[in-house]
Amino acid sequence: MVDWEGPLTEAYERATAYLDGLPERRVGPRASAKELHETLGGPLPSGPTDPREVIARLAEGVEDGLLPSGSGRFFGFVFGGATPASLAADWLTTTWDQNAGLYAASPAAAVVEDITAGWLVDLFGLPRGTSVGFVTGAQMANFTGLAAARHEVLRRAGWDVERDGLIGAPPIRVLAGAERHDTIDRALRFLGLGTSCIVPIAVDGQGRMRPDALTEALNDDGPQIVCAQVGNVNTGASDPVREICDVAHAHQAWVHVDGAFGLWATVSSQLSALVDGIELADSWATDAHKWLNVPYDSGLVLCAHPEAHRAAMSIRAAYLIQDENGERDSLDFNPEFSRRARGIPVYAAIRALGHTGIAEIVDRCHAMALRFADILAANDVQVLNDVVLNQVLVRFGDDDTVTRRVVTEVQDEGTCWMSGTTWQGRAAMRISVSNWTTGPADIDRSAETVLAVLRKVS
């Protein structure tokens, strides 16, 4: 008899203890890399070990090296947490161990993802028939959306890139804001286009692409892709998507939107004006592991042109059993072949929260970001951005050294955790409010810690 109960019980007990302890846990790792190597390492095991003991020792070994990004006082990067339904569904996804690449390999996973794809299209207010791929994160979502764009703009120019590659192909110009996210550049490298194809477009003081600068840069000399951004990683600002789409489409350019977290503004009646015209774009990238608070990893790519999406991603092989009745084979929309059924936790999150519940998370995070900014500003901390979404960008003493010291010492203190950045050539602290559990008490406690550290540093 296989003992499933022992290791799974150990895992459950350890997991619930960790989750229950998050509200008061120190927000930061407590061990160095050297200490973790010493605790977890050693020679290659020569024989078997009891599975429950393995889980217990693993949990004990990693405990002090965990960064508690699920805490309501974690404001680093743009990390969400995990809602109970999505976490439980993720456990079941691992238990079921389905290869979700083909309908034949898991009809249940395929149907769940098909249903979830439809919900996401409705949730974001995108055109009916928009295709959806469940990928690892915004990096691969941008890669996939830009692969579909590459296919389509070259097809219009009479070139089959999937058959003939890029050697001899018409050159593609990619017009993107000067404050674009680095995943755009990396995706273009992966796609063989290189970063020299990028035409940087001037932005305003909040990092938004200027439509007049885009208009001046566009031409009709060959294939063009325009990369818009909703949710600047520093300021939270969104490009004027409607104007960008109008200008770009007049020149037959494809518009791809990097909306890793900003696309979720569409679900909020308070914030949807920030992404006005989003439905006019051709492809979109976002993350469920950000504002939907689904466990890692969970990226989403959406495409208004399923035929281009499928042409860029799909594959046929004699040994595969590919559905001929219209059922979903996810490998038609993903760069992966074998893959976990990561659509299942997204399904559970949407089913549990509904449209109103998701909107409440987005609105509350925005309100908490405003609260954080207001407290710091009232204490003479310089807030560098308009807090339009969930990002707060601050600078201390108008001094790079002081600002970096505050960031480092806040991280070391452990009440909360936020990261540093450089904005327009100046050091800044970047506060991202993305967790579904964050409330006023978390903000007040964290802001007081930041101010206390600032007083000590100054």
mmCIF file of C-alpha atoms in Angstrom, residues 47 61 72 82 106 161 166 221 244 275 286 299 312 330 346 375 408 415 433:
data_model
loop_
_atom_site.group_PDB
_atom_site.id
_atom_site.type_symbol
_atom_site.label_atom_id
_atom_site.label_comp_id
_atom_site.label_asym_id
_atom_site.label_seq_id
_atom_site.Cartn_x
_atom_site.Cartn_y
_atom_site.Cartn_z
ATOM 1 C CA GLY A 47 19.040 5.390 -0.333
ATOM 2 C CA GLY A 61 14.895 23.657 5.985
ATOM 3 C CA GLY A 72 -0.705 41.741 3.577
ATOM 4 C CA ALA A 82 -3.312 33.442 -3.156
ATOM 5 C CA SER A 106 -7.233 15.723 -20.206
ATOM 6 C CA VAL A 161 7.540 33.385 -41.032
ATOM 7 C CA LEU A 166 13.246 35.645 -40.632
ATOM 8 C CA ASP A 221 7.015 51.551 -45.336
ATOM 9 C CA ILE A 244 -2.767 54.680 -29.773
ATOM 10 C CA VAL A 275 -7.798 51.761 -19.871
ATOM 11 C CA THR A 286 -1.535 39.980 -18.166
ATOM 12 C CA GLY A 299 0.079 34.314 -16.973
ATOM 13 C CA ALA A 312 2.113 31.277 -34.424
ATOM 14 C CA SER A 330 -4.117 24.315 -25.494
ATOM 15 C CA VAL A 346 -7.929 30.677 -12.412
ATOM 16 C CA ILE A 375 0.371 59.171 5.154
ATOM 17 C CA THR A 408 17.411 48.461 2.666
ATOM 18 C CA THR A 415 7.540 44.696 9.398
ATOM 19 C CA VAL A 433 -0.295 47.117 -3.165
#
